[in-house]
Amino acid sequence: MAIVAPAARKPHIEVKSLTMAFGSYVLQRDLTFTIREGDIFVIMGGSGCGKSTMLRHLVGLQKPAAGSVLYHGEDFWKAEPERRDAIMRQCGILYQSGALWSSMTLAENIALPLREYTSLSEAEIRDLCSFKLSLVGLTGFEDYYPSEISGGMRKRAGLARAMALDPQVLYFDEPSAGLDPISSRLLDELILELRESLGATIVIVTHELASIFAIGDNSVFLDADTKTMIASGDPHELLKSCKNPVVQKFLRRGEESEGGQEAHV
């Protein structure tokens, strides 16, 4: 599937005047940004800025204190519960650990949402599980348990389950966490391949510079001190033109340890 130029993509998810809070404690306020169809969108910022909490707001696990989240122009939090469920079934989520059920095989893990939300036969589900595993490079691993495979393979199996219902949006929460550099690079390459083949919109929470610059084509930067977003756009363009010193320090921290720009070339 050909990838449409960023400027021509339609808005898929719109965040408008969003405030995230726990009781009276405000974590972030006045967040407004757009995730376009086919974006690989990065939610970035330092520790404690609210990246993972932002993800929870996007996937319907936490209601905003103020503001709205729109999917194709439809206000998620003003929709009826049945409609919200339908929107969420168009989304797949890969959690940090993969979140696979340890007592189930990889195929059984992937089959869970298929049995819950489709009327497919067991034979069709089995075939579809094998197909989803093949997409992430795990052909032949249907009957393996999570404990029998590596951390990187568990991430890919979790991704196969996230894709079970052919979602329009794939969410990743720190996908490189716990992976060695080679496995992280392979996962980045897989994300790019899936975006190209599936045409899905991809939203990633991460602080890993290598991944941000390797795959991100749109982003928002959340700042813990000001409690709001202080930059948005293509990470490469932010590196070149953003004047905010906090953003520059975050995006150039690889230079401090490596003495060059290898981390974000």
C-alpha positions as MATLAB code, in Angstrom:
seq = 'MAIVAPAARKPHIEVKSLTMAFGSYVLQRDLTFTIREGDIFVIMGGSGCGKSTMLRHLVGLQKPAAGSVLYHGEDFWKAEPERRDAIMRQCGILYQSGALWSSMTLAENIALPLREYTSLSEAEIRDLCSFKLSLVGLTGFEDYYPSEISGGMRKRAGLARAMALDPQVLYFDEPSAGLDPISSRLLDELILELRESLGATIVIVTHELASIFAIGDNSVFLDADTKTMIASGDPHELLKSCKNPVVQKFLRRGEESEGGQEAHV';
ca = [
       0.000    0.000    0.000;
       1.430    3.375   -1.038;
       1.954    5.899    1.753;
       0.202    9.227    1.199;
       2.320   12.354    1.690;
       1.907   13.728    5.241;
       0.402   17.036    4.109;
      -2.351   15.189    2.201;
      -3.401   12.903    5.047;
      -6.741   13.501    6.734;
      -7.018   13.922   10.516;
      -7.552   10.588   12.229;
      -7.329   11.546   15.909;
      -7.709   15.113   17.184;
      -6.892   16.170   20.736;
      -8.461   19.512   21.625;
      -7.800   21.612   24.753;
      -7.183   18.443   26.753;
      -6.381   18.573   30.475;
      -5.149   15.455   32.277;
      -5.532   15.422   36.050;
      -5.684   13.170   39.081;
      -8.173   14.867   41.356;
      -6.936   18.410   41.925;
      -3.444   17.604   40.624;
      -3.050   18.696   37.003;
      -0.555   16.631   35.040;
      -0.912   18.356   31.648;
      -3.218   21.115   30.392;
      -4.304   22.716   27.112;
      -3.068   19.911   24.858;
      -4.108   20.387   21.225;
      -2.645   18.328   18.378;
      -3.687   16.232   15.378;
      -2.670   12.683   14.450;
      -3.170   12.187   10.717;
      -4.142    8.990    8.936;
      -1.018    6.909    8.352;
       1.144    8.890   10.774;
       3.762    7.256   12.927;
       3.104    9.680   15.746;
       5.449    9.899   18.737;
       4.388   11.087   22.190;
       7.676   12.131   23.768;
       9.100   13.995   26.723;
      11.052   13.407   29.923;
      10.116   11.062   32.749;
       6.954   12.009   34.605;
       5.580   14.299   31.915;
       2.459   12.187   31.324;
       3.267   10.229   28.166;
       1.678    6.965   29.273;
      -1.240    8.846   30.851;
      -1.790   10.535   27.489;
      -1.983    7.099   25.921;
      -4.597    6.041   28.485;
      -6.718    9.042   27.505;
      -6.439    8.179   23.813;
      -7.456    4.539   24.257;
     -10.420    5.241   26.493;
      -8.986    4.060   29.812;
      -9.026    7.476   31.481;
     -11.455   10.343   30.978;
      -9.950   13.821   30.560;
     -10.579   16.478   33.186;
     -11.378   18.842   30.311;
     -11.199   18.875   26.536;
     -11.935   16.230   23.943;
     -10.521   13.351   21.888;
     -12.022   12.951   18.423;
     -11.787    9.927   16.136;
     -12.560   10.960   12.553;
     -14.382   13.977   13.959;
     -16.446   12.019   16.509;
     -16.018   13.059   20.152;
     -15.089    9.826   21.895;
     -16.075   10.831   25.417;
     -19.456   12.243   24.342;
     -20.378    9.097   22.433;
     -22.648    6.402   23.850;
     -20.836    3.481   25.571;
     -21.668    1.123   22.699;
     -20.176    3.532   20.209;
     -17.053    3.999   22.333;
     -16.631    0.219   22.401;
     -16.919    0.135   18.617;
     -14.258    2.826   18.236;
     -11.914    0.978   20.592;
     -12.329   -2.247   18.613;
     -10.717   -0.340   15.747;
      -7.625    0.115   17.914;
      -4.898   -2.329   18.932;
      -2.495   -1.842   21.840;
       0.980   -3.240   22.472;
       1.890   -2.826   26.135;
       5.457   -2.573   27.445;
       5.656   -6.203   28.552;
       3.594   -7.582   25.686;
       0.910   -8.467   28.288;
       0.484  -12.018   27.016;
      -1.335  -14.595   29.135;
       1.433  -16.906   30.348;
      -0.866  -19.953   30.575;
      -1.871  -19.664   26.913;
       0.043  -20.388   23.736;
       0.751  -17.558   21.312;
      -2.117  -18.699   19.077;
      -4.492  -18.859   22.035;
      -3.500  -15.313   23.056;
      -4.238  -13.981   19.587;
      -7.479  -15.934   19.410;
      -8.970  -14.223   22.476;
     -10.282  -11.058   20.753;
     -11.289  -13.062   17.686;
     -13.486  -15.351   19.755;
     -14.904  -12.400   21.683;
     -15.753  -10.078   18.807;
     -16.160  -12.213   15.666;
     -18.263  -15.163   14.547;
     -15.366  -16.951   12.859;
     -15.096  -20.720   13.124;
     -12.283  -22.290   15.145;
     -10.538  -23.320   11.930;
     -10.743  -19.776   10.584;
      -9.439  -18.386   13.881;
      -6.522  -20.813   13.837;
      -5.624  -19.801   10.277;
      -5.898  -16.110   11.139;
      -3.686  -16.551   14.216;
      -1.032  -18.186   12.044;
      -1.308  -15.351    9.529;
      -0.926  -12.647   12.198;
       2.131  -14.402   13.616;
       3.629  -14.638   10.125;
       3.252  -10.866    9.729;
       5.540  -10.335   12.733;
       8.071  -12.990   11.760;
       6.838  -15.764   14.069;
       5.723  -18.397   11.581;
       5.591  -21.794   13.271;
       5.411  -20.457   16.834;
       1.658  -20.906   17.283;
       1.973  -23.530   20.029;
       4.796  -21.891   21.996;
       4.144  -20.368   25.394;
       5.425  -16.851   26.223;
       7.996  -18.305   28.640;
       9.526  -20.333   25.812;
      10.473  -17.365   23.618;
      12.713  -14.300   23.958;
      11.651  -10.834   25.082;
      11.789   -9.490   21.556;
       9.661  -12.357   20.295;
       7.126  -11.732   23.074;
       6.875   -8.113   21.912;
       6.189   -9.293   18.368;
       3.633  -11.825   19.589;
       1.930   -9.036   21.553;
       1.873   -7.005   18.350;
       0.280   -9.915   16.491;
      -2.479   -9.974   19.106;
      -2.892   -6.186   18.844;
      -3.483   -6.666   15.107;
      -5.990   -9.489   15.560;
      -9.047   -7.402   14.649;
      -7.345   -5.476   11.803;
      -7.281   -2.175   13.703;
      -7.148    1.234   12.080;
      -4.882    2.497   14.873;
      -2.007    0.711   16.615;
      -0.804    2.050   19.967;
       2.630    1.214   21.392;
       3.644    1.918   25.001;
       7.464    2.060   25.192;
       7.887   -0.744   22.616;
      11.697   -0.847   22.978;
      11.654   -1.153   26.776;
      13.788   -4.119   27.862;
      15.103   -4.851   24.384;
      18.725   -4.857   23.235;
      19.681   -2.385   20.455;
      19.443   -4.987   17.685;
      16.000   -6.180   18.771;
      14.879   -2.560   19.080;
      16.029   -1.817   15.542;
      14.243   -4.898   14.211;
      11.042   -3.816   15.969;
      11.344   -0.343   14.435;
      11.725   -1.908   10.989;
       8.685   -4.091   11.636;
       6.600   -1.057   12.617;
       7.547    0.668    9.358;
       6.669   -2.445    7.356;
       3.304   -2.769    9.058;
       2.440    0.871    8.477;
       3.222    0.419    4.798;
       1.390   -2.892    4.372;
      -1.642   -2.197    6.588;
      -1.970    1.567    6.156;
      -2.635    1.863    9.888;
      -2.116    4.983   11.981;
       0.546    4.281   14.611;
       0.939    6.108   17.930;
       4.044    5.439   20.022;
       4.971    6.496   23.550;
       8.762    6.484   23.799;
      11.828    8.369   24.974;
      14.233    6.328   22.810;
      15.989    8.706   20.413;
      16.965    5.989   17.946;
      13.326    4.978   17.467;
      12.040    8.553   17.425;
      14.288    9.510   14.527;
      14.119    6.155   12.732;
      10.350    5.899   12.406;
       8.576    9.028   13.706;
       7.110   11.453   11.152;
       4.944   13.482   13.546;
       5.095   14.092   17.289;
       4.139   16.054   20.359;
       6.526   16.987   23.173;
       5.059   17.053   26.702;
       6.904   19.071   29.341;
       6.677   18.200   33.041;
       7.690   21.666   34.284;
       5.234   23.786   32.315;
       2.629   20.992   32.344;
       1.757   21.437   28.697;
       3.015   20.649   25.210;
       5.932   22.807   24.111;
       6.506   21.466   20.586;
       4.872   19.374   17.885;
       5.729   18.212   14.384;
       8.210   15.997   12.553;
      11.027   15.145   15.037;
      13.669   15.838   12.378;
      12.241   19.309   11.812;
      12.094   19.945   15.560;
      15.750   19.023   15.810;
      16.644   21.532   13.095;
      14.336   24.434   13.867;
      12.731   24.245   17.333;
      14.158   27.036   19.513;
      12.987   25.646   22.851;
      16.082   24.616   24.848;
      14.225   21.827   26.660;
      13.295   20.182   23.358;
      16.791   20.661   21.973;
      18.404   19.144   25.070;
      16.081   16.123   24.838;
      16.650   15.558   21.120;
      20.422   16.164   21.252;
      21.243   14.175   24.370;
      22.820   11.505   22.186;
      25.494   14.003   21.177;
      26.521   14.478   24.800;
      27.341   10.795   25.207;
      28.607   10.008   21.710;
      30.209   13.295   20.678;
      28.272   13.506   17.431;
      24.914   13.135   15.743;
      24.989    9.372   15.207;
      22.016    8.897   17.519;
      19.665   10.788   15.244;
      21.060   10.504   11.745;
];
